[in-house]
């Protein structure tokens, strides 16, 4: 685009690295920041720079963290007998926002997927085994996604847990709250029907 | 959001300054950059920082520019007899992309709107008058938006042009190409009907 400013063209191009942002949105963002939000744009630039350079992984749970240990792992008030295993930091954030869970986490940063070269090594399962061996954990909550690969990963992790004498649990499957049966997919409905619970 | 990393929370908050980006999108962007696009994220941070600090306005046409004069004004191959007046740099970019226009521009950075405190002074009309007085310009294309305020601005500018002996022209109004008459708004259709052209 010829807009009279090569730097502006660079900015529009650079903004396209954001997910879901194409040429038109990037242009709109650039003009918006330049015309109305210089201060916040500068703040974003500095925070982004710092985040990209400083955020690594927690040495204990592999979650994103700018310190060697993340704020959840270093929080002494969290229950050390519960460990929730998730695929990615997004899942951890979702659980933190939605539930009252006060235990600890382990983030796989992926799922078992041999075809993509993701084996136990890449998921940090040696670190997880070490932690299971510490003897503090009593229950391991398998919160991997309910996909084929997520289920396979959960199955593998359940075996690890049992070998260490720890009870593995899995998130419940069923019809979502507020959903209508008519629109629930067949697999979910069949599963919910099969695992029906007695009403007290 | 408790995600184990205060810096990550800051990044998510900072990303919300982008137009159309709420909490959920900001979270998705932050995780995407951290997991997959560190290099491009860092590039974005640096370009953004530079753009926010260095991009000002061209001293001749008021368009965004990091130099005292933008690349369009300093391009000797552009026609100095044509001047296109637009409300904002976005409009300039749209005309550059869509048309083969090779003349020069003047960017008002707004439109006449006394209630918002935008008068001739704020739109840099003294700078525009000075330029009209240089005697090079033969035609002034009024490309303000076809809104009430845009039309009022065009009307005012047309008087300025005539006073300087310059021919003012305005973008044609009518039915958009590829549109169906059924869905064209009444005002546009009435205007297009009234200004019908003879078919040669």
Tab-separated table of C-alpha atoms in Angstrom, chain B:
chain	number	residue	atom	x	y	z
B	1	UNK	CA	-7.364	-13.456	35.213
B	2	UNK	CA	-5.056	-15.594	37.282
B	3	UNK	CA	-2.848	-17.303	34.730
B	4	UNK	CA	0.282	-17.724	36.787
B	5	UNK	CA	2.071	-14.800	35.076
B	6	UNK	CA	1.431	-11.122	35.937
B	7	UNK	CA	3.322	-10.024	32.793
B	8	UNK	CA	1.029	-12.154	30.629
B	9	UNK	CA	-1.990	-10.537	32.302
B	10	UNK	CA	-0.469	-7.105	31.516
B	11	UNK	CA	0.027	-8.098	27.877
B	12	UNK	CA	-3.596	-9.253	27.562
B	13	UNK	CA	-4.771	-5.972	29.073
B	14	UNK	CA	-2.500	-3.913	26.784
B	15	UNK	CA	-3.735	-5.717	23.633
B	16	UNK	CA	-7.232	-4.450	24.370
B	17	UNK	CA	-6.278	-0.995	23.095
B	18	UNK	CA	-6.620	-2.415	19.562
B	19	UNK	CA	-10.018	-1.654	17.990
B	20	UNK	CA	-12.413	-4.614	17.977
B	21	UNK	CA	-10.292	-6.592	20.442
B	22	UNK	CA	-11.960	-7.615	23.715
B	23	UNK	CA	-10.750	-9.809	26.556
B	24	UNK	CA	-11.189	-13.124	24.788
B	25	UNK	CA	-9.453	-12.053	21.550
B	26	UNK	CA	-6.658	-10.371	23.493
B	27	UNK	CA	-6.074	-13.625	25.406
B	28	UNK	CA	-6.023	-15.601	22.176
B	29	UNK	CA	-3.554	-13.153	20.597
B	30	UNK	CA	-1.226	-13.232	23.611
B	31	UNK	CA	-1.134	-17.039	23.757
B	32	UNK	CA	-0.701	-17.291	19.992
B	33	UNK	CA	2.298	-14.947	20.002
B	34	UNK	CA	3.902	-16.648	23.007
B	35	UNK	CA	3.415	-20.174	21.704
B	36	UNK	CA	4.137	-19.734	18.016
B	37	UNK	CA	5.281	-16.281	16.933
B	38	UNK	CA	7.881	-14.928	19.343
B	39	UNK	CA	10.047	-13.522	16.560
B	40	UNK	CA	7.215	-11.746	14.768
B	41	UNK	CA	5.794	-10.587	18.104
B	42	UNK	CA	9.106	-8.948	18.944
B	43	UNK	CA	9.219	-7.407	15.468
B	44	UNK	CA	5.702	-6.033	16.014
B	45	UNK	CA	6.689	-4.575	19.402
B	46	UNK	CA	9.683	-2.762	17.926
B	47	UNK	CA	7.843	-1.498	14.821
B	48	UNK	CA	4.936	-0.329	16.966
B	49	UNK	CA	7.252	1.498	19.366
B	50	UNK	CA	9.028	3.226	16.496
B	51	UNK	CA	5.781	4.096	14.696
B	52	UNK	CA	4.119	5.544	17.821
B	53	UNK	CA	7.139	7.720	18.503
B	54	UNK	CA	8.254	8.749	15.021
B	55	UNK	CA	5.141	9.064	12.853
B	56	UNK	CA	3.908	12.628	12.764
B	57	UNK	CA	2.267	14.639	10.020
B	58	UNK	CA	3.586	15.750	6.642
B	59	UNK	CA	4.154	19.516	6.762
B	60	UNK	CA	2.697	19.896	3.267
B	61	UNK	CA	-0.382	17.619	3.143
B	62	UNK	CA	-0.917	16.697	6.833
B	63	UNK	CA	-0.879	12.958	5.987
B	64	UNK	CA	0.901	10.590	8.411
B	65	UNK	CA	4.634	10.637	7.804
B	66	UNK	CA	7.815	9.944	9.736
B	67	UNK	CA	9.671	12.525	7.598
B	68	UNK	CA	8.877	16.268	7.413
B	69	UNK	CA	7.458	15.576	3.953
B	70	UNK	CA	5.620	12.337	3.055
B	71	UNK	CA	6.649	10.118	0.129
B	72	UNK	CA	3.685	11.294	-1.966
B	73	UNK	CA	4.456	15.021	-1.562
B	74	UNK	CA	8.159	14.458	-2.182
B	75	UNK	CA	7.523	12.295	-5.264
B	76	UNK	CA	8.428	14.530	-8.218
B	77	UNK	CA	6.619	12.299	-10.716
B	78	UNK	CA	3.188	13.061	-9.266
B	79	UNK	CA	1.004	15.621	-11.013
B	80	UNK	CA	1.257	18.968	-9.194
B	81	UNK	CA	-1.806	20.359	-10.960
B	82	UNK	CA	-4.239	18.019	-9.222
B	83	UNK	CA	-5.078	18.152	-5.517
B	84	UNK	CA	-7.384	15.652	-3.841
B	85	UNK	CA	-8.771	16.657	-0.427
B	86	UNK	CA	-9.723	13.808	1.941
B	87	UNK	CA	-10.914	13.663	5.534
B	88	UNK	CA	-8.410	11.133	6.858
B	89	UNK	CA	-5.345	9.056	5.930
B	90	UNK	CA	-7.605	5.977	5.612
B	91	UNK	CA	-9.457	7.670	2.753
B	92	UNK	CA	-6.161	8.554	1.108
B	93	UNK	CA	-5.084	4.909	1.351
B	94	UNK	CA	-8.408	3.741	-0.137
B	95	UNK	CA	-8.057	6.113	-3.128
B	96	UNK	CA	-4.423	5.072	-3.657
B	97	UNK	CA	-5.431	1.406	-3.662
B	98	UNK	CA	-8.522	1.690	-5.843
B	99	UNK	CA	-7.758	4.365	-8.393
B	100	UNK	CA	-4.932	5.299	-10.711
B	101	UNK	CA	-4.830	8.845	-9.326
B	102	UNK	CA	-1.349	10.338	-9.706
B	103	UNK	CA	-1.915	13.799	-8.282
B	104	UNK	CA	-1.297	15.120	-4.784
B	105	UNK	CA	-3.352	15.126	-1.596
B	106	UNK	CA	-4.402	17.262	1.308
B	107	UNK	CA	-5.603	15.494	4.458
B	108	UNK	CA	-8.003	17.451	6.689
B	109	UNK	CA	-7.690	15.032	9.649
B	110	UNK	CA	-11.404	15.568	10.303
B	111	UNK	CA	-14.363	17.455	8.864
B	112	UNK	CA	-15.984	20.784	9.644
B	113	UNK	CA	-17.996	20.161	12.779
B	114	UNK	CA	-18.423	23.272	14.918
B	115	UNK	CA	-20.207	21.332	17.688
B	116	UNK	CA	-17.090	19.162	18.153
B	117	UNK	CA	-14.863	22.226	18.016
B	118	UNK	CA	-13.558	21.410	14.541
B	119	UNK	CA	-13.341	24.637	12.549
B	120	UNK	CA	-11.197	25.797	9.603
B	121	UNK	CA	-8.254	26.248	11.984
B	122	UNK	CA	-8.254	22.620	13.183
B	123	UNK	CA	-8.508	21.281	9.629
B	124	UNK	CA	-5.439	23.211	8.573
B	125	UNK	CA	-7.343	25.268	6.021
B	126	UNK	CA	-4.813	28.110	6.354
B	127	UNK	CA	-2.182	25.654	5.084
B	128	UNK	CA	-4.545	24.615	2.289
B	129	UNK	CA	-5.272	28.227	1.293
B	130	UNK	CA	-1.546	28.935	1.178
B	131	UNK	CA	-1.118	25.986	-1.144
B	132	UNK	CA	-3.996	27.034	-3.388
B	133	UNK	CA	-2.318	30.445	-3.620
B	134	UNK	CA	0.893	28.950	-5.025
B	135	UNK	CA	-0.799	28.894	-8.423
B	136	UNK	CA	0.177	25.363	-9.476
B	137	UNK	CA	-3.116	23.606	-8.767
B	138	UNK	CA	-5.738	23.545	-11.525
B	139	UNK	CA	-8.309	21.133	-10.136
B	140	UNK	CA	-9.261	20.391	-6.544
B	141	UNK	CA	-11.013	17.015	-6.108
B	142	UNK	CA	-13.281	17.084	-3.044
B	143	UNK	CA	-13.234	13.521	-1.728
B	144	UNK	CA	-14.801	14.103	1.691
B	145	UNK	CA	-17.318	11.491	2.841
B	146	UNK	CA	-20.877	11.711	1.512
B	147	UNK	CA	-22.280	12.496	4.974
B	148	UNK	CA	-23.956	15.729	6.065
B	149	UNK	CA	-20.751	17.064	7.604
B	150	UNK	CA	-18.615	15.819	4.714
B	151	UNK	CA	-20.897	17.581	2.214
B	152	UNK	CA	-20.815	20.798	4.242
B	153	UNK	CA	-17.023	20.632	4.305
B	154	UNK	CA	-16.918	20.045	0.537
B	155	UNK	CA	-19.212	23.015	0.011
B	156	UNK	CA	-16.931	25.250	2.082
B	157	UNK	CA	-13.806	23.992	0.302
B	158	UNK	CA	-15.419	24.531	-3.124
B	159	UNK	CA	-15.849	28.219	-2.247
B	160	UNK	CA	-12.173	28.421	-1.235
B	161	UNK	CA	-11.178	26.860	-4.543
B	162	UNK	CA	-13.337	29.140	-6.654
B	163	UNK	CA	-11.968	32.186	-4.816
B	164	UNK	CA	-8.474	31.070	-5.851
B	165	UNK	CA	-9.573	30.484	-9.459
B	166	UNK	CA	-9.326	26.692	-9.169
B	167	UNK	CA	-11.938	24.254	-10.512
B	168	UNK	CA	-13.509	22.218	-7.674
B	169	UNK	CA	-14.823	18.712	-8.515
B	170	UNK	CA	-16.654	16.170	-6.376
B	171	UNK	CA	-16.748	12.341	-6.481
B	172	UNK	CA	-19.771	11.071	-8.446
B	173	UNK	CA	-22.720	9.704	-6.464
B	174	UNK	CA	-24.877	6.859	-7.756
B	175	UNK	CA	-25.651	3.170	-7.510
B	176	UNK	CA	-22.566	1.075	-6.617
B	177	UNK	CA	-21.170	-1.291	-9.246
B	178	UNK	CA	-22.498	-4.840	-8.863
B	179	UNK	CA	-25.287	-3.690	-6.552
B	180	UNK	CA	-28.946	-4.520	-7.074
B	181	UNK	CA	-31.357	-1.618	-7.372
B	182	UNK	CA	-33.724	-3.367	-4.976
B	183	UNK	CA	-31.207	-3.042	-2.141
B	184	UNK	CA	-29.872	0.459	-2.852
B	185	UNK	CA	-31.044	2.989	-0.260
B	186	UNK	CA	-33.705	5.461	-1.385
B	187	UNK	CA	-31.577	8.587	-1.161
B	188	UNK	CA	-28.847	7.130	-3.365
B	189	UNK	CA	-31.362	5.773	-5.874
B	190	UNK	CA	-33.174	9.130	-6.110
B	191	UNK	CA	-29.838	10.898	-6.587
B	192	UNK	CA	-28.699	8.432	-9.270
B	193	UNK	CA	-32.047	8.745	-11.045
B	194	UNK	CA	-31.925	12.535	-10.967
B	195	UNK	CA	-28.363	12.703	-12.303
B	196	UNK	CA	-28.840	10.080	-15.047
B	197	UNK	CA	-26.426	10.316	-17.977
B	198	UNK	CA	-27.138	9.978	-21.679
B	199	UNK	CA	-25.883	6.707	-23.186
B	200	UNK	CA	-23.791	7.335	-26.287
